[in-house]
């Protein structure tokens, strides 16, 4: 789009290159594997029983052919019908047992891996709920969604097979190796020659597929980020007729994925044929050497024949293992992206012996509070004020002066970087964070409603609220008035974000939600900005009662409350320029007064 | 299955790859099959005749066939992956394109979570199935059919056993794949829910934190998480049964062969070697079936995904373009004639019989109660929705007659919710005009009174916004969204309550700038403040989807009771202050 300026277009989904993927510094695979193992390990009983079952069923699967041989040699050939039938029944028993055991193994392992996956998914979700807001400022939502589904799913594919295959392969390899050496140690050595080759080839392939799987998962995450953002905001794309350029950008990300997915797929696909080749090579070596030995030193044909069978049996589990390793690369690539989020630092923990209160008086004091979203770029500087319990504090000031930021410190969305904030004369950080948030009710400038009914959305403010309480709150917020005209009234289902309501209606519901919470400190951050003035007057009436006796912070333009507020804080460029009540500020003839006069003159 | 057929057109461009891959596989398999024969020659001819050179020759041949097999295998892998990845990438592009042109109601119908699953998991599923199909499907059936044929010719005495075993196996396979297909469909549905849940929880994280509802959300998620686990588990378990079951049936076949064989050998109608051979072939039948069943299971998973994708691809876009698309320059006169509209058909209309006419270059103010239909009305102009009845005309021509692109190109629209993208500020503005120069960007920022704050940013217009522009204040967002509309220099400018978070001094400045620079443009200004629209040529007062009064400020003061009341409440509230 902006090529004419000679600047490369932004890489999709990661402006400013914030998401330089793990491809740059491959992390420790072993560490990731151990960590995956730590999840599996929790289900010890299941794992141990699976291992036991695998051992038994592997032995049974070796017994089967042995019994067949015996039946033929000892009974059928000797025309012993009843003996044959007896043997056949034993064989049937063995087979039934082995089938049942195989089934049980799979059954248990599927449970184990699905439970592990659920645990991981739950942990990731809890992590998403516990990370500080600054984290979300950095990440694309779609990318985070991708980690939850796609990346975790990759692990699932590897897990359910892992334990069974590792154990059974190992057993078979060891058992067959013994048989090989027992038959002829020289030929056995020839067979073993192939193993380093297999190991080498596997390593080479895995090294490459691991890098490519990582690239694939990263590209998929980026693509998801782009998808989520553009589909969510499709309105804007439509309005500005940007469909084409959106498609071009999508294509860029999609092509990236085409490349990395192709590479990952092709390279990991080499594993099968390469292993097959190794088998054939090994077999050829065995047969070639065997034949030469037969000619020169009288090795029997029977031994060669058995060797061929055993060699096949020997290579099969080795191939399985190397395939499993390959599958694990994809799982590791996914898990790493999950662990990366799990390793992010959570929101600040409560201090030891944090205070918990059932009710707050509502004294709020800011002492020399400083704050910066990004270090070195202060947004608030030296904020000092004292709100006494029950007071209404109005915060006014130009856009971007830091009003919302003050509020966000009070709700502990962010913590002040300097100075301190006192609540009921105790530093805010001495309280349990949850305790504070439970008692501070805030209507955010950006309302968000969840998919679900209107009732559920209001009830979000107080989960135990009865239907009557919900309606009562809606009435105070003047939301009842429109809700009663909705198709299903309070049971009308809202879409994600409440997009099937008008913007103002969304604000009314958000206000009702806050009213229902019945907080000790109420914060309204431009809560009625999209509401018409007539409705606003109604809300104001309701709120006046509510604000009576509880500390309230109001950020608003055109509210009478500002004039009636006990204190008005005039914020400019992150500092309190003036403070006082309406009359004293007018008399002071400062910024506030000029503001007023200018507007009067208009 | 029909869905799969519909998607097959995406393979067409890669049909050559799709044909080469199985052929390569045939090469690999044939080379594998050659090996036992060579082995036989080594033993029968080489060793028997003590012919070392012959042995060495045959050894060389074995290595050669292995190498050819390797080439075949690798070739198959390459071409199978190429087909599948290309297929899925193209399909994703088309799917995304379809979704990009979706109407709002289609998007509501499918939900964001599902669309994301469609574009990722579902397509992934198809890709995997196709790869498998191309890689393995030749091998399994070849082995299976081959073994049956050989048994028919060499071990006919035991063939009846196959007549019993094979139908049972085929039935199991069919039943289980069909069942697992159904179960996987259910799994995908929960994945949709998970996607939606996660998306909402990320988008609404501030609300959740403010209300301290972390645990509530976690509990809610635990429910669907468990549901997802249970559904995936049952789907996986069904497939988990398949392998031991097949093994069991085949092994019972072996037991039967021994039993029957013993009797027949006793009757002297069968030789022992035949039993041995039969058992080996039965194993091959099983192997063939097992590997085919893996593909079948993948296919069974892919079929519902294909169905879901086709459903999206076939969704009709509501807006239809007329065949004649007018492309003359839009001057900007707008008229509504008896326009009615409802979001959900069959429910009460949101716009009821709206009629008005606005001349090019006029300013229209729209006032009214929350939810009265102001935003809906202005959304009709760029055809974000189409009317249920009535006509909207621009420059005397129904808007359906203009090309959509042309129509929207002529409108600068700043919606009520200031939505910005996670790009630089400059890139966000270029959304309005892709070839905007630096100068034009600065100009637009200035008009929106945004230059001051942008200047103060270290990176200026190259400042990168976060998703949802959470690193800006509300008013800053609105200004940028406004600037994005301004930069188009449109002939129709729609501002839907865009100064609600902008302080009044700035708002005045913005109004002045608009008056200067968009003198010739038709302006629709939705607001809740009379002061923002009092100088408009016409003011519409809306209530419950109707325009209940129309006129200039002075006229309305005389004619409308409600308008007077509004004016009173706003005056009472005294001087409007800053933000
Ligand atoms: N999450 C954030 N990251 C970085 N900067 C931010 C963030 N939120 C706000 N800002 C910046 O901090 C300043 C104050 O913002 P805010 O408190 O929202 O202003 P307002 O007074 O309009 O409510 C603005 O310049 C804004 O760009
Ligand atoms: N996408 C939608 N789906 C269904 N109903 C909607 C949608 N958007 C708005 N509405 C309803 O249409 C009515 C008018 O909304 P709107 O035009 O946004 O009002 P406002 O006058 O506040 O801008 C409201 O009752 C609202 O609930
Ligand atoms: Mg703010
Ligand atoms: Mg609106």
Tab-separated table of C-alpha atoms in Angstrom, chain A residues 1 13 43 50 57 74 81 90 104 119 126 143-144 252 268 346 403 444 516 536 553:
chain	number	residue	atom	x	y	z
A	1	UNK	CA	0.000	0.000	0.000
A	13	UNK	CA	-0.123	-9.428	12.719
A	43	UNK	CA	-1.627	-39.777	36.351
A	50	UNK	CA	-0.622	-49.039	30.839
A	57	UNK	CA	0.291	-57.728	25.423
A	74	UNK	CA	2.973	-80.932	16.853
A	81	UNK	CA	-7.603	-83.225	15.852
A	90	UNK	CA	-5.745	-71.693	23.869
A	104	UNK	CA	-7.568	-51.189	27.494
A	119	UNK	CA	-5.473	-29.601	32.337
A	126	UNK	CA	-6.408	-19.391	33.977
A	143	UNK	CA	-2.854	-15.679	18.243
A	144	UNK	CA	-3.790	-16.402	21.832
A	252	UNK	CA	0.647	-12.448	2.509
A	268	UNK	CA	8.621	-34.653	8.141
A	346	UNK	CA	1.248	-12.941	36.355
A	403	UNK	CA	-8.175	10.726	33.623
A	444	UNK	CA	-15.391	1.569	31.868
A	516	UNK	CA	-26.080	-4.209	40.764
A	536	UNK	CA	-28.929	10.852	30.890
A	553	UNK	CA	-15.459	9.310	40.866
